[in-house]
mmCIF file of C-alpha atoms in Angstrom:
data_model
loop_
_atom_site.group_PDB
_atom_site.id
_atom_site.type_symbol
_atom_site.label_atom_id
_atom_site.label_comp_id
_atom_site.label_asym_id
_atom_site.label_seq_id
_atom_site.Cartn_x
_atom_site.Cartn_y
_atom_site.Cartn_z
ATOM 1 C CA UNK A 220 17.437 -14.530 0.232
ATOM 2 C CA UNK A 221 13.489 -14.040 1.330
ATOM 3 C CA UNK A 222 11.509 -12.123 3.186
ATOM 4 C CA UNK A 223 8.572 -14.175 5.016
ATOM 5 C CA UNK A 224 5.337 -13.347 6.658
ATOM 6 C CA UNK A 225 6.097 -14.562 10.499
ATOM 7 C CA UNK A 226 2.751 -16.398 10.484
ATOM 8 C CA UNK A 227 1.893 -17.901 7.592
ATOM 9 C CA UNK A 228 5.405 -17.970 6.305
ATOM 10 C CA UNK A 229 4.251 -16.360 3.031
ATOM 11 C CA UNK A 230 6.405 -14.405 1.382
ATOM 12 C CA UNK A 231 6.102 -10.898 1.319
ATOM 13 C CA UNK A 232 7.696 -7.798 -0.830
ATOM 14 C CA UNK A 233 9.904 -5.183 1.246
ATOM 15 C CA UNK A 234 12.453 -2.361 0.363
ATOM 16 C CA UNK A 235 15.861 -2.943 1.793
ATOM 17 C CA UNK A 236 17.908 0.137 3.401
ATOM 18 C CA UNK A 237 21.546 0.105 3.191
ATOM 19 C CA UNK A 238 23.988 2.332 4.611
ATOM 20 C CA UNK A 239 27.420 2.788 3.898
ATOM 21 C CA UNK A 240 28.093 3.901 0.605
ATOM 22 C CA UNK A 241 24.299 5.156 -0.340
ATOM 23 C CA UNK A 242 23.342 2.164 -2.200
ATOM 24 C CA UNK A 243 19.850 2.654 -3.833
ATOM 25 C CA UNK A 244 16.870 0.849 -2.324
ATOM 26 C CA UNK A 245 16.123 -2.489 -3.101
ATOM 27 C CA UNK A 246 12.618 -3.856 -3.581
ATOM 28 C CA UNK A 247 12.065 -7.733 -3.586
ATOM 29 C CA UNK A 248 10.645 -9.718 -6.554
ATOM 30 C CA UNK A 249 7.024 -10.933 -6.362
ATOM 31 C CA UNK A 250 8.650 -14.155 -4.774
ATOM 32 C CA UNK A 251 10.059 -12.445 -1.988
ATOM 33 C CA UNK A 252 13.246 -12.512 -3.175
ATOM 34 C CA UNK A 253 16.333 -10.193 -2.999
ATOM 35 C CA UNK A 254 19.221 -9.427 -3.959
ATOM 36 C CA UNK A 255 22.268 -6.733 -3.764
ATOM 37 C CA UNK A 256 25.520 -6.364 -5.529
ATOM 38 C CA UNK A 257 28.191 -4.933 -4.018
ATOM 39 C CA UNK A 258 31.961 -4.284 -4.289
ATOM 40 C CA UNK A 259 34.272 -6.582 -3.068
ATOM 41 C CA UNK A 260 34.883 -5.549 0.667
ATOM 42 C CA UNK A 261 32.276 -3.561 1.254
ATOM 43 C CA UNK A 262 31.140 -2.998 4.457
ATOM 44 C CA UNK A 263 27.606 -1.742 5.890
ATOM 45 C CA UNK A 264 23.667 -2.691 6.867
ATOM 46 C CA UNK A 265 21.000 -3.960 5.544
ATOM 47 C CA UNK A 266 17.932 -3.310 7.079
ATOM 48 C CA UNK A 267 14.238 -4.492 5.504
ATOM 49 C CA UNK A 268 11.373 -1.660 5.727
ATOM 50 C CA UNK A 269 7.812 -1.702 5.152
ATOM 51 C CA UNK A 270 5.398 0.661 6.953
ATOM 52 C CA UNK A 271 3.099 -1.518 9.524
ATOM 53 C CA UNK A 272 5.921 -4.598 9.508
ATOM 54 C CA UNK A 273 8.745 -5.256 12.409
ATOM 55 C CA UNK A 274 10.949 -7.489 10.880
ATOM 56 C CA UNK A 275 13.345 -10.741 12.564
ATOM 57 C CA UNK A 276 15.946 -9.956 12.467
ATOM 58 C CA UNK A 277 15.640 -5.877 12.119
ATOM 59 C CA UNK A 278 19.106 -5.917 10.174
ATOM 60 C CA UNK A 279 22.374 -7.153 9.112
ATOM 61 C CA UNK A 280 25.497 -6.164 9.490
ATOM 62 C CA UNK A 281 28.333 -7.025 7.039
ATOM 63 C CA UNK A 282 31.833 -6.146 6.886
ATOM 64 C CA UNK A 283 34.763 -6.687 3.806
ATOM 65 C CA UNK A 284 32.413 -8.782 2.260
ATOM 66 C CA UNK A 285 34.631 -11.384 -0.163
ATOM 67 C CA UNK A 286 32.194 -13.724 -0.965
ATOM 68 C CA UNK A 287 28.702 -14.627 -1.777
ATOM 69 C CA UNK A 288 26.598 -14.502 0.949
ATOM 70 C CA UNK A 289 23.586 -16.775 1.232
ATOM 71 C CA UNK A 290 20.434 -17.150 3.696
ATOM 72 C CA UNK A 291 20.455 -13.499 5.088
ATOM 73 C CA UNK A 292 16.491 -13.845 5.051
ATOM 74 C CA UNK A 293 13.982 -11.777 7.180
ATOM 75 C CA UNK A 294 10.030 -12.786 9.023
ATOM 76 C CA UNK A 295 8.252 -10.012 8.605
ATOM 77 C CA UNK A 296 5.576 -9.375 11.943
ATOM 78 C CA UNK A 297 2.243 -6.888 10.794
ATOM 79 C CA UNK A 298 1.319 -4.332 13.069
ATOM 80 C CA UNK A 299 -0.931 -1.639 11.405
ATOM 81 C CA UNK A 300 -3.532 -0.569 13.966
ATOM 82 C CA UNK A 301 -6.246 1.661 11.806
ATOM 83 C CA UNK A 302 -7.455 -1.197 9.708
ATOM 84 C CA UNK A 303 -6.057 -5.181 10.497
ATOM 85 C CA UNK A 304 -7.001 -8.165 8.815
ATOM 86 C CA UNK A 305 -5.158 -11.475 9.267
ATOM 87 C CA UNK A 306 -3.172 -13.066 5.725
ATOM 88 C CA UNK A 307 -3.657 -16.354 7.017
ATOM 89 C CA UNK A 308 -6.996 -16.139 6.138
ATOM 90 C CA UNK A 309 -5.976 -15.937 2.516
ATOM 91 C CA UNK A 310 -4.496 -18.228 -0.598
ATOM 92 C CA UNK A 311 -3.692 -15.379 -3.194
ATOM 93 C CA UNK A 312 -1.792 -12.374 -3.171
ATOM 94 C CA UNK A 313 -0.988 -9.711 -5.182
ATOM 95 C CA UNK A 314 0.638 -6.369 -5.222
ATOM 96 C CA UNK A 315 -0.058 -2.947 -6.080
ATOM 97 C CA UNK A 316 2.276 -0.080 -6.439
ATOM 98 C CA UNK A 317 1.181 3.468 -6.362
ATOM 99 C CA UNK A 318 0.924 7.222 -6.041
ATOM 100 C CA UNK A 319 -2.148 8.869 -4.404
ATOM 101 C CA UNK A 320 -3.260 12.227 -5.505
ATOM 102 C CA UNK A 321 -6.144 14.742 -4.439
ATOM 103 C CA UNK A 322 -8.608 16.438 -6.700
ATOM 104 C CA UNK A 323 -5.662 19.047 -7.601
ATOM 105 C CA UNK A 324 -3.459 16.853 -8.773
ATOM 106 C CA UNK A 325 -1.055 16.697 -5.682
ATOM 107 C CA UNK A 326 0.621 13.909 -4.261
ATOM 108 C CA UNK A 327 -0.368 12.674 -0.783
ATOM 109 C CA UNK A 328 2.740 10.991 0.739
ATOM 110 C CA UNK A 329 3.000 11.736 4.382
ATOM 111 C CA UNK A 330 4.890 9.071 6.582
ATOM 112 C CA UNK A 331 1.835 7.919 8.570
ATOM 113 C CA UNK A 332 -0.756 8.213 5.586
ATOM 114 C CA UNK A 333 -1.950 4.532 4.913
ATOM 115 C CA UNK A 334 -3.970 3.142 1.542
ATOM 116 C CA UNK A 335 -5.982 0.061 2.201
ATOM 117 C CA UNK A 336 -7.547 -1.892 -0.077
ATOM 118 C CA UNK A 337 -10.970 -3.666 0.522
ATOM 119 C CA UNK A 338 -13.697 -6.326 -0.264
ATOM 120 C CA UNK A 339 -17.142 -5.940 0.916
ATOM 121 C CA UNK A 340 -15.868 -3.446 3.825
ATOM 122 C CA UNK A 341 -13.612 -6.308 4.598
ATOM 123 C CA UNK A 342 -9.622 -4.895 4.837
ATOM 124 C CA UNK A 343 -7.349 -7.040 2.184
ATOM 125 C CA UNK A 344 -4.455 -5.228 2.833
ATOM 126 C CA UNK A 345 -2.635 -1.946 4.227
ATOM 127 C CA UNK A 346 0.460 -0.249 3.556
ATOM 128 C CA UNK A 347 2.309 3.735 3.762
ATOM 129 C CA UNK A 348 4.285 5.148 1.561
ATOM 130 C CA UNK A 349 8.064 4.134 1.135
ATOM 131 C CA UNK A 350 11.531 6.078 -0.354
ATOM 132 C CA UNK A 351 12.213 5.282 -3.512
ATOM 133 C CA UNK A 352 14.884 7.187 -6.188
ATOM 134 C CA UNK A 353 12.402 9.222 -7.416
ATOM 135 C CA UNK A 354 9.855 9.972 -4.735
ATOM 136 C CA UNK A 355 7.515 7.493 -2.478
ATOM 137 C CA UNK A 356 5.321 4.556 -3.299
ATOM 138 C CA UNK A 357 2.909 2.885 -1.600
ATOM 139 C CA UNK A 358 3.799 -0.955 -1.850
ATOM 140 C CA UNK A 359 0.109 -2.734 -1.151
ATOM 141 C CA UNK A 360 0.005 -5.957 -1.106
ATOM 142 C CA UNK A 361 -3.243 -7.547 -1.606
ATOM 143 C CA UNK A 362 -4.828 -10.832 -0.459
ATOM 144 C CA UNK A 363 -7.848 -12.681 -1.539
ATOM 145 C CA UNK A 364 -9.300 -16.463 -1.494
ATOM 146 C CA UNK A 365 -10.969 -15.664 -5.305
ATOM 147 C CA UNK A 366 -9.647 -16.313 -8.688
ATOM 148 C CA UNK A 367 -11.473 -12.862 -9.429
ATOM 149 C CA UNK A 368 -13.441 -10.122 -7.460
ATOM 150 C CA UNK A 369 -13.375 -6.231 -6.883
ATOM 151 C CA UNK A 370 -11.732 -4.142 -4.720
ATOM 152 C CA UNK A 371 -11.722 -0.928 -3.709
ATOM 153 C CA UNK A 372 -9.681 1.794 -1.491
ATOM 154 C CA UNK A 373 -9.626 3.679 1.338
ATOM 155 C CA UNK A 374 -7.278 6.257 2.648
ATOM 156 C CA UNK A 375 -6.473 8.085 5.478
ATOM 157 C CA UNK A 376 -4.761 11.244 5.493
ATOM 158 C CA UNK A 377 -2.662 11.836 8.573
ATOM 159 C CA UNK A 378 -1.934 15.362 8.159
ATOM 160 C CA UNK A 379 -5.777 16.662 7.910
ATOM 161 C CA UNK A 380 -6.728 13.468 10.299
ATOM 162 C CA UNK A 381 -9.283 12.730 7.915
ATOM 163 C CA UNK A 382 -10.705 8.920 5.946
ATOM 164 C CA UNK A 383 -11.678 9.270 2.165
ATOM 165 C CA UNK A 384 -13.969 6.353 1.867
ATOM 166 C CA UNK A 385 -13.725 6.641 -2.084
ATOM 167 C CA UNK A 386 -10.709 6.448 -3.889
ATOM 168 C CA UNK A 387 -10.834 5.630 -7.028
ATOM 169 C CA UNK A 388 -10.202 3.600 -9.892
ATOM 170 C CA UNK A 389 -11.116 0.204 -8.017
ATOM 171 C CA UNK A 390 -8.514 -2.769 -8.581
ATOM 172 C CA UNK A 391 -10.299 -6.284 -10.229
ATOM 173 C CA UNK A 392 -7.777 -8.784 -8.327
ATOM 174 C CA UNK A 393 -6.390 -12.064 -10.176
ATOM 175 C CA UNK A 394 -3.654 -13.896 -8.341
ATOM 176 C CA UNK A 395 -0.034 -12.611 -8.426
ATOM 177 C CA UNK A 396 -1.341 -9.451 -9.403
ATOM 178 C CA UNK A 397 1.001 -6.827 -10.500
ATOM 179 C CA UNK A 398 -0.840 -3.508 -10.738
ATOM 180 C CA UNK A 399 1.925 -0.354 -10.809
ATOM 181 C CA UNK A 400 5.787 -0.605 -11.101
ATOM 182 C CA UNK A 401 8.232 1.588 -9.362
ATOM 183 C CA UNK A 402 8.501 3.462 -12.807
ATOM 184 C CA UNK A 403 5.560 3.632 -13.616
ATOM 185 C CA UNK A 404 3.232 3.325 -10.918
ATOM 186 C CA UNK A 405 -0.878 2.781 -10.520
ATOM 187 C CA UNK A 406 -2.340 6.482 -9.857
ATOM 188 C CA UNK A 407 -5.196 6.133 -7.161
ATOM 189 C CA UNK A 408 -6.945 9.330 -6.473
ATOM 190 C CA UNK A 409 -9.067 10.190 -3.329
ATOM 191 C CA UNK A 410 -12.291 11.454 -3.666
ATOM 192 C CA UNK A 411 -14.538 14.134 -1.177
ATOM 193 C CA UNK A 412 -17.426 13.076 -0.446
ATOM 194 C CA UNK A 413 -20.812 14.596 -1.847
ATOM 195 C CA UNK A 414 -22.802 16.762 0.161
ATOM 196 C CA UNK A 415 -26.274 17.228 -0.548
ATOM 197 C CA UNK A 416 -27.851 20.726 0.886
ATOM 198 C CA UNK A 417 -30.558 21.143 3.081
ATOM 199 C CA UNK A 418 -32.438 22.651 -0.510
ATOM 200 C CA UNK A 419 -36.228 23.474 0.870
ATOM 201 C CA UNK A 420 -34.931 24.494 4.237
ATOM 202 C CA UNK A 421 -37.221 21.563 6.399
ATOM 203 C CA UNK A 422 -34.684 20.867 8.578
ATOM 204 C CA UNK A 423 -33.409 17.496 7.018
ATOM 205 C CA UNK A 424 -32.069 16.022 4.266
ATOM 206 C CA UNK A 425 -33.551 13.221 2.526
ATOM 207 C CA UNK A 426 -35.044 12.496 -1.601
ATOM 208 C CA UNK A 427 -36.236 15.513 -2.016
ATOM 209 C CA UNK A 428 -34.011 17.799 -1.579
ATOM 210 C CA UNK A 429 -31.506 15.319 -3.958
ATOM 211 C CA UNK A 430 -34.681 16.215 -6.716
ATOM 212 C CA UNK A 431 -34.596 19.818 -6.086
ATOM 213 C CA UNK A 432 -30.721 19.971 -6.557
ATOM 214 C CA UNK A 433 -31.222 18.253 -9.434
ATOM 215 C CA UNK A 434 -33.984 20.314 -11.195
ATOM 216 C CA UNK A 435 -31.401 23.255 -10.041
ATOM 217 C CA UNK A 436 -28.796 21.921 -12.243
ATOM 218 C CA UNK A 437 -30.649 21.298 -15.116
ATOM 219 C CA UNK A 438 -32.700 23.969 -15.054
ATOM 220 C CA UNK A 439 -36.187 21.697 -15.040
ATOM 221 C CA UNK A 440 -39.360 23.308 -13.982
#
């Protein structure tokens, strides 16, 4: 059973919901692929999730399952709104899962937060975070027309409203690119910007006051 891109009918990783009995999420293989064991006759939903997506059909409903059942597959339709980019465009993919951390060491994990990952201020991919056992993880998945090349984050945080423009370490991208596991995932951490003072008090801020800052520091005369 997949889960397919409704455009470019490439497939895509998800997390499957199901209720009825509390079964633990279920993440897709790199293929797209899924699947859930259950007990004989079990009854309940399954229902794909992945911040940014609507998905065709949204669920499935099964009841007193007693046999295999095949071809329960999902199109996934993209939707984010703060940064798009069209995967039609692209040949490779690859995916990255994560935790995102501030300066302090805390995690960043609000519903509407979204990590995107970039090339040349070109968006290659959004995503938010998503419920797993143990916490969230943001599932990115990446695209790109290269055999190699950098990229680099963004993030926005939707509780302070605010876009870090560096978040760092940056990602080099091969295809099928696994970066991060659920276990053990890839830990991205947003940066604040610098801000350089107004140091001789002229009104702007420019070279100069970068030198003067930096004969501060180090104490040169």
């Amino acid at each position: 059973m997949f889960c397919y891109d409704h455009n470019t009918l490439i497939i895509m990783k998800f997390i499957f919901n199901t209720v009825k009995d509390q079964l633990e999420p279920v993440v897709t293989n790199s293929k797209g692929e899924y699947e859930i064991n259950v007990d004989l006759q079990w009854s309940g939903t399954i229902t794909p999730t992945k911040q940014g997506y609507t998905f065709s059909p949204p669920y499935y409903n099964f009841s007193n399952i007693t046999e295999q059942q095949n071809m329960q597959n999902f199109i996934g339709n993209y939707s984010h709104s703060l940064w798009t980019f069209d995967v039609s465009n692209y040949k490779h993919q690859g995916m990255i899962t994560a935790i995102v951390k501030d300066d302090n060491e805390n995690l960043i994990q609000s519903e509407k937060d979204i990590l995107a990952a970039f090339v040349n201020n070109e968006c290659r991919g959004v995503s938010s975070p998503s419920p797993v056992s143990d916490g969230k993880r943001f599932f990115l998945q990446v695209w790109s027309n290269e055999n190699s090349e950098n990229m680099y984050f963004k993030f926005f945080d939707s509780t302070n409203n605010k876009i870090y423009n560096r978040v760092l370490p940056d990602v080099h991208f091969i295809p099928d690119l696994e970066y991060g596991t659920i276990l053990s995932p890839a830990v991205l951490k947003v940066k604040q910007p610098y801000h350089i003072p107004d140091a001789n008090n002229d009104g702007k801020v420019d070279i100069i006051d970068a030198v003067d800052v930096l004969k501060y520091i180090t104490n040169f005369q």
